[in-house]
Amino acid sequence: MTFTTDKILERAACNLLCHHLDTADCYANPSWIPRFKTFFGIFEAYGYHKLEISGDQVKKARLDSQQRPALLSPPHNLGSLLRFLSVSMKKRQLHKAYSRGDVEQFAVLIASLFLDRCLLPLSITVHECLEWILNSFREQEWKESCERIAISLAKVERSNVNCLKLTRSLHGRENRMKCLQSLVALQYFWKIANEKTNPGVWNILSVLRRIDVKRKAVDFGSLYYQICMADIWLWSNRNLDAERGGLEAWLFFLKSCSFQISSTDWRPYATKVRNHASYLVQVYQCHYQADDYEET
């Protein structure tokens, strides 16, 4: 399935394996189910490096340009592999072939695939696979595992552009996907701010309110990505709706960016910060019934 050049044979093998996961024999004898080392070996053959959950060092998942030429399409058979992995995770509680640590590593690896532009044709498949991986965690496992996955993903990429791309790719209607996106955004926010992670509405707002956009030495590039990450985290944070003072402070900061930055400001990212702040003001005022939060 993973290395054949015959597409018909590939799909037939994938259908057979997925069907076999639904049989009773699979749960009685799950030894045939490929373990995570086998999956990682296949991904490495495709050109991806292994991602480690434990420890301070997390290697970046990427295509190895020295071993593979530039790809204009997804690695061969990757779609079938992701489909089989999705079905395996769907049945994880029955066959119990994967440990909690295995699933965490799968989540980090699959989420990092969003950074590969050649996988855009498979973006829906990658997204669905990640959802099944996250849903395979037990309730008692989820909270701690979600935090570990978010911390690991924050170490995968250093570029702010890719950090934002990865965070926005973690969208979805599933609560667990939303939770992961929120925690990843929080990790990236503090990473960009170069400060220790300190969750809380007012902790984030205190960092943003220290920035004076009138100064010439403002790094509007970092500010733009901080605003984006703060928006993702605050939007999914239920405490913002309860803490009216926090919402007012957030709107006040956005309005200050919108009003104090001129449309003719030629500093890098200045107009981008201004336009995005203006847009967010409209969104939050519309969602939270702005009349109650207008400054007098």
PDB file of N, CA, C and O in Angstrom, residues 80-127:
ATOM      1  N   SER A  80      -3.345   7.239   1.212  1.00  0.00           N
ATOM      2  CA  SER A  80      -3.797   5.943   1.724  1.00  0.00           C
ATOM      3  C   SER A  80      -3.235   5.675   3.111  1.00  0.00           C
ATOM      4  O   SER A  80      -3.915   5.112   3.978  1.00  0.00           O
ATOM      5  N   LEU A  81      -2.000   6.076   3.329  1.00  0.00           N
ATOM      6  CA  LEU A  81      -1.392   5.883   4.643  1.00  0.00           C
ATOM      7  C   LEU A  81      -2.137   6.682   5.710  1.00  0.00           C
ATOM      8  O   LEU A  81      -2.402   6.177   6.809  1.00  0.00           O
ATOM      9  N   LEU A  82      -2.502   7.919   5.392  1.00  0.00           N
ATOM     10  CA  LEU A  82      -3.242   8.747   6.345  1.00  0.00           C
ATOM     11  C   LEU A  82      -4.636   8.182   6.603  1.00  0.00           C
ATOM     12  O   LEU A  82      -5.139   8.228   7.731  1.00  0.00           O
ATOM     13  N   ARG A  83      -5.241   7.641   5.568  1.00  0.00           N
ATOM     14  CA  ARG A  83      -6.569   7.048   5.744  1.00  0.00           C
ATOM     15  C   ARG A  83      -6.503   5.837   6.668  1.00  0.00           C
ATOM     16  O   ARG A  83      -7.335   5.679   7.571  1.00  0.00           O
ATOM     17  N   PHE A  84      -5.509   4.988   6.463  1.00  0.00           N
ATOM     18  CA  PHE A  84      -5.361   3.811   7.319  1.00  0.00           C
ATOM     19  C   PHE A  84      -5.039   4.218   8.757  1.00  0.00           C
ATOM     20  O   PHE A  84      -5.557   3.632   9.712  1.00  0.00           O
ATOM     21  N   LEU A  85      -4.209   5.242   8.920  1.00  0.00           N
ATOM     22  CA  LEU A  85      -3.896   5.729  10.260  1.00  0.00           C
ATOM     23  C   LEU A  85      -5.145   6.276  10.941  1.00  0.00           C
ATOM     24  O   LEU A  85      -5.346   6.071  12.147  1.00  0.00           O
ATOM     25  N   SER A  86      -5.999   6.955  10.182  1.00  0.00           N
ATOM     26  CA  SER A  86      -7.243   7.489  10.744  1.00  0.00           C
ATOM     27  C   SER A  86      -8.134   6.367  11.267  1.00  0.00           C
ATOM     28  O   SER A  86      -8.683   6.449  12.374  1.00  0.00           O
ATOM     29  N   VAL A  87      -8.284   5.310  10.469  1.00  0.00           N
ATOM     30  CA  VAL A  87      -9.117   4.180  10.894  1.00  0.00           C
ATOM     31  C   VAL A  87      -8.499   3.486  12.100  1.00  0.00           C
ATOM     32  O   VAL A  87      -9.209   3.066  13.021  1.00  0.00           O
ATOM     33  N   SER A  88      -7.175   3.381  12.126  1.00  0.00           N
ATOM     34  CA  SER A  88      -6.504   2.759  13.270  1.00  0.00           C
ATOM     35  C   SER A  88      -6.756   3.547  14.547  1.00  0.00           C
ATOM     36  O   SER A  88      -6.988   2.970  15.615  1.00  0.00           O
ATOM     37  N   MET A  89      -6.715   4.876  14.446  1.00  0.00           N
ATOM     38  CA  MET A  89      -6.970   5.702  15.620  1.00  0.00           C
ATOM     39  C   MET A  89      -8.438   5.650  16.036  1.00  0.00           C
ATOM     40  O   MET A  89      -8.764   5.719  17.218  1.00  0.00           O
ATOM     41  N   LYS A  90      -9.312   5.515  15.060  1.00  0.00           N
ATOM     42  CA  LYS A  90     -10.741   5.410  15.358  1.00  0.00           C
ATOM     43  C   LYS A  90     -11.025   4.167  16.192  1.00  0.00           C
ATOM     44  O   LYS A  90     -11.912   4.170  17.062  1.00  0.00           O
ATOM     45  N   LYS A  91     -10.259   3.097  15.959  1.00  0.00           N
ATOM     46  CA  LYS A  91     -10.459   1.830  16.664  1.00  0.00           C
ATOM     47  C   LYS A  91      -9.447   1.628  17.788  1.00  0.00           C
ATOM     48  O   LYS A  91      -9.293   0.522  18.295  1.00  0.00           O
ATOM     49  N   ARG A  92      -8.761   2.691  18.185  1.00  0.00           N
ATOM     50  CA  ARG A  92      -7.671   2.540  19.161  1.00  0.00           C
ATOM     51  C   ARG A  92      -8.139   1.948  20.484  1.00  0.00           C
ATOM     52  O   ARG A  92      -7.456   1.116  21.086  1.00  0.00           O
ATOM     53  N   GLN A  93      -9.312   2.354  20.961  1.00  0.00           N
ATOM     54  CA  GLN A  93      -9.789   1.869  22.250  1.00  0.00           C
ATOM     55  C   GLN A  93     -10.130   0.383  22.215  1.00  0.00           C
ATOM     56  O   GLN A  93     -10.239  -0.257  23.266  1.00  0.00           O
ATOM     57  N   LEU A  94     -10.269  -0.178  21.002  1.00  0.00           N
ATOM     58  CA  LEU A  94     -10.616  -1.592  20.878  1.00  0.00           C
ATOM     59  C   LEU A  94      -9.380  -2.470  20.709  1.00  0.00           C
ATOM     60  O   LEU A  94      -9.231  -3.477  21.397  1.00  0.00           O
ATOM     61  N   HIS A  95      -8.483  -2.073  19.795  1.00  0.00           N
ATOM     62  CA  HIS A  95      -7.314  -2.939  19.581  1.00  0.00           C
ATOM     63  C   HIS A  95      -6.150  -2.597  20.516  1.00  0.00           C
ATOM     64  O   HIS A  95      -5.265  -3.423  20.732  1.00  0.00           O
ATOM     65  N   LYS A  96      -6.123  -1.375  21.067  1.00  0.00           N
ATOM     66  CA  LYS A  96      -5.118  -0.966  22.060  1.00  0.00           C
ATOM     67  C   LYS A  96      -3.685  -1.228  21.586  1.00  0.00           C
ATOM     68  O   LYS A  96      -2.829  -1.676  22.353  1.00  0.00           O
ATOM     69  N   ALA A  97      -3.433  -0.945  20.326  1.00  0.00           N
ATOM     70  CA  ALA A  97      -2.095  -1.173  19.775  1.00  0.00           C
ATOM     71  C   ALA A  97      -1.164   0.006  20.015  1.00  0.00           C
ATOM     72  O   ALA A  97       0.052  -0.142  19.913  1.00  0.00           O
ATOM     73  N   TYR A  98      -1.734   1.183  20.343  1.00  0.00           N
ATOM     74  CA  TYR A  98      -0.922   2.382  20.498  1.00  0.00           C
ATOM     75  C   TYR A  98      -1.021   2.914  21.922  1.00  0.00           C
ATOM     76  O   TYR A  98      -2.111   3.026  22.484  1.00  0.00           O
ATOM     77  N   SER A  99       0.123   3.245  22.470  1.00  0.00           N
ATOM     78  CA  SER A  99       0.152   3.838  23.800  1.00  0.00           C
ATOM     79  C   SER A  99      -0.173   5.326  23.715  1.00  0.00           C
ATOM     80  O   SER A  99      -0.257   5.905  22.626  1.00  0.00           O
ATOM     81  N   ARG A 100      -0.321   5.928  24.866  1.00  0.00           N
ATOM     82  CA  ARG A 100      -0.599   7.364  24.912  1.00  0.00           C
ATOM     83  C   ARG A 100       0.544   8.168  24.297  1.00  0.00           C
ATOM     84  O   ARG A 100       0.319   9.119  23.544  1.00  0.00           O
ATOM     85  N   GLY A 101       1.766   7.772  24.595  1.00  0.00           N
ATOM     86  CA  GLY A 101       2.921   8.464  24.019  1.00  0.00           C
ATOM     87  C   GLY A 101       2.982   8.332  22.511  1.00  0.00           C
ATOM     88  O   GLY A 101       3.372   9.275  21.809  1.00  0.00           O
ATOM     89  N   ASP A 102       2.597   7.153  21.992  1.00  0.00           N
ATOM     90  CA  ASP A 102       2.578   6.959  20.543  1.00  0.00           C
ATOM     91  C   ASP A 102       1.606   7.935  19.881  1.00  0.00           C
ATOM     92  O   ASP A 102       1.924   8.550  18.857  1.00  0.00           O
ATOM     93  N   VAL A 103       0.429   8.056  20.472  1.00  0.00           N
ATOM     94  CA  VAL A 103      -0.598   8.922  19.885  1.00  0.00           C
ATOM     95  C   VAL A 103      -0.151  10.381  19.935  1.00  0.00           C
ATOM     96  O   VAL A 103      -0.412  11.157  19.010  1.00  0.00           O
ATOM     97  N   GLU A 104       0.530  10.771  20.999  1.00  0.00           N
ATOM     98  CA  GLU A 104       1.032  12.143  21.088  1.00  0.00           C
ATOM     99  C   GLU A 104       2.031  12.425  19.966  1.00  0.00           C
ATOM    100  O   GLU A 104       2.000  13.489  19.337  1.00  0.00           O
ATOM    101  N   GLN A 105       2.911  11.474  19.708  1.00  0.00           N
ATOM    102  CA  GLN A 105       3.890  11.671  18.635  1.00  0.00           C
ATOM    103  C   GLN A 105       3.215  11.692  17.270  1.00  0.00           C
ATOM    104  O   GLN A 105       3.616  12.457  16.380  1.00  0.00           O
ATOM    105  N   PHE A 106       2.191  10.863  17.093  1.00  0.00           N
ATOM    106  CA  PHE A 106       1.432  10.913  15.849  1.00  0.00           C
ATOM    107  C   PHE A 106       0.809  12.290  15.655  1.00  0.00           C
ATOM    108  O   PHE A 106       0.816  12.844  14.550  1.00  0.00           O
ATOM    109  N   ALA A 107       0.250  12.848  16.735  1.00  0.00           N
ATOM    110  CA  ALA A 107      -0.416  14.152  16.643  1.00  0.00           C
ATOM    111  C   ALA A 107       0.568  15.242  16.228  1.00  0.00           C
ATOM    112  O   ALA A 107       0.258  16.087  15.377  1.00  0.00           O
ATOM    113  N   VAL A 108       1.760  15.236  16.810  1.00  0.00           N
ATOM    114  CA  VAL A 108       2.763  16.253  16.473  1.00  0.00           C
ATOM    115  C   VAL A 108       3.205  16.104  15.019  1.00  0.00           C
ATOM    116  O   VAL A 108       3.326  17.092  14.280  1.00  0.00           O
ATOM    117  N   LEU A 109       3.432  14.880  14.595  1.00  0.00           N
ATOM    118  CA  LEU A 109       3.891  14.648  13.226  1.00  0.00           C
ATOM    119  C   LEU A 109       2.842  15.051  12.200  1.00  0.00           C
ATOM    120  O   LEU A 109       3.135  15.764  11.233  1.00  0.00           O
ATOM    121  N   ILE A 110       1.600  14.607  12.408  1.00  0.00           N
ATOM    122  CA  ILE A 110       0.545  14.904  11.437  1.00  0.00           C
ATOM    123  C   ILE A 110       0.243  16.400  11.411  1.00  0.00           C
ATOM    124  O   ILE A 110       0.031  16.987  10.346  1.00  0.00           O
ATOM    125  N   ALA A 111       0.233  17.049  12.582  1.00  0.00           N
ATOM    126  CA  ALA A 111      -0.022  18.494  12.615  1.00  0.00           C
ATOM    127  C   ALA A 111       1.068  19.260  11.880  1.00  0.00           C
ATOM    128  O   ALA A 111       0.796  20.263  11.210  1.00  0.00           O
ATOM    129  N   SER A 112       2.298  18.794  11.976  1.00  0.00           N
ATOM    130  CA  SER A 112       3.402  19.489  11.303  1.00  0.00           C
ATOM    131  C   SER A 112       3.313  19.371   9.787  1.00  0.00           C
ATOM    132  O   SER A 112       3.943  20.148   9.066  1.00  0.00           O
ATOM    133  N   LEU A 113       2.509  18.427   9.285  1.00  0.00           N
ATOM    134  CA  LEU A 113       2.354  18.288   7.834  1.00  0.00           C
ATOM    135  C   LEU A 113       1.653  19.493   7.218  1.00  0.00           C
ATOM    136  O   LEU A 113       1.745  19.720   6.010  1.00  0.00           O
ATOM    137  N   PHE A 114       0.934  20.272   8.036  1.00  0.00           N
ATOM    138  CA  PHE A 114       0.276  21.470   7.510  1.00  0.00           C
ATOM    139  C   PHE A 114       1.285  22.486   6.981  1.00  0.00           C
ATOM    140  O   PHE A 114       0.923  23.374   6.211  1.00  0.00           O
ATOM    141  N   LEU A 115       2.541  22.372   7.399  1.00  0.00           N
ATOM    142  CA  LEU A 115       3.561  23.322   6.964  1.00  0.00           C
ATOM    143  C   LEU A 115       4.114  22.987   5.582  1.00  0.00           C
ATOM    144  O   LEU A 115       4.841  23.795   5.005  1.00  0.00           O
ATOM    145  N   ASP A 116       3.795  21.812   5.075  1.00  0.00           N
ATOM    146  CA  ASP A 116       4.318  21.382   3.778  1.00  0.00           C
ATOM    147  C   ASP A 116       3.346  21.813   2.679  1.00  0.00           C
ATOM    148  O   ASP A 116       2.233  21.300   2.585  1.00  0.00           O
ATOM    149  N   ARG A 117       3.771  22.742   1.853  1.00  0.00           N
ATOM    150  CA  ARG A 117       2.885  23.283   0.826  1.00  0.00           C
ATOM    151  C   ARG A 117       2.509  22.255  -0.236  1.00  0.00           C
ATOM    152  O   ARG A 117       1.450  22.354  -0.853  1.00  0.00           O
ATOM    153  N   CYS A 118       3.369  21.275  -0.453  1.00  0.00           N
ATOM    154  CA  CYS A 118       3.050  20.292  -1.485  1.00  0.00           C
ATOM    155  C   CYS A 118       1.928  19.356  -1.039  1.00  0.00           C
ATOM    156  O   CYS A 118       1.404  18.587  -1.842  1.00  0.00           O
ATOM    157  N   LEU A 119       1.539  19.432   0.242  1.00  0.00           N
ATOM    158  CA  LEU A 119       0.449  18.595   0.745  1.00  0.00           C
ATOM    159  C   LEU A 119      -0.895  19.318   0.748  1.00  0.00           C
ATOM    160  O   LEU A 119      -1.859  18.818   1.329  1.00  0.00           O
ATOM    161  N   LEU A 120      -0.963  20.488   0.118  1.00  0.00           N
ATOM    162  CA  LEU A 120      -2.235  21.209   0.052  1.00  0.00           C
ATOM    163  C   LEU A 120      -3.358  20.365  -0.560  1.00  0.00           C
ATOM    164  O   LEU A 120      -4.504  20.436  -0.100  1.00  0.00           O
ATOM    165  N   PRO A 121      -3.094  19.548  -1.596  1.00  0.00           N
ATOM    166  CA  PRO A 121      -4.179  18.701  -2.122  1.00  0.00           C
ATOM    167  C   PRO A 121      -4.700  17.690  -1.103  1.00  0.00           C
ATOM    168  O   PRO A 121      -5.810  17.182  -1.258  1.00  0.00           O
ATOM    169  N   LEU A 122      -3.902  17.397  -0.080  1.00  0.00           N
ATOM    170  CA  LEU A 122      -4.306  16.428   0.941  1.00  0.00           C
ATOM    171  C   LEU A 122      -4.660  17.103   2.263  1.00  0.00           C
ATOM    172  O   LEU A 122      -4.721  16.435   3.295  1.00  0.00           O
ATOM    173  N   SER A 123      -4.886  18.406   2.249  1.00  0.00           N
ATOM    174  CA  SER A 123      -5.109  19.138   3.497  1.00  0.00           C
ATOM    175  C   SER A 123      -6.337  18.626   4.247  1.00  0.00           C
ATOM    176  O   SER A 123      -6.324  18.534   5.483  1.00  0.00           O
ATOM    177  N   ILE A 124      -7.397  18.275   3.528  1.00  0.00           N
ATOM    178  CA  ILE A 124      -8.605  17.761   4.188  1.00  0.00           C
ATOM    179  C   ILE A 124      -8.320  16.405   4.822  1.00  0.00           C
ATOM    180  O   ILE A 124      -8.735  16.130   5.957  1.00  0.00           O
ATOM    181  N   THR A 125      -7.593  15.557   4.109  1.00  0.00           N
ATOM    182  CA  THR A 125      -7.238  14.238   4.646  1.00  0.00           C
ATOM    183  C   THR A 125      -6.358  14.367   5.880  1.00  0.00           C
ATOM    184  O   THR A 125      -6.549  13.656   6.873  1.00  0.00           O
ATOM    185  N   VAL A 126      -5.388  15.283   5.828  1.00  0.00           N
ATOM    186  CA  VAL A 126      -4.514  15.511   6.982  1.00  0.00           C
ATOM    187  C   VAL A 126      -5.325  16.015   8.169  1.00  0.00           C
ATOM    188  O   VAL A 126      -5.135  15.570   9.312  1.00  0.00           O
ATOM    189  N   HIS A 127      -6.250  16.930   7.907  1.00  0.00           N
ATOM    190  CA  HIS A 127      -7.074  17.500   8.978  1.00  0.00           C
ATOM    191  C   HIS A 127      -7.951  16.430   9.618  1.00  0.00           C
ATOM    192  O   HIS A 127      -8.066  16.350  10.854  1.00  0.00           O
TER     193      HIS A 127
END
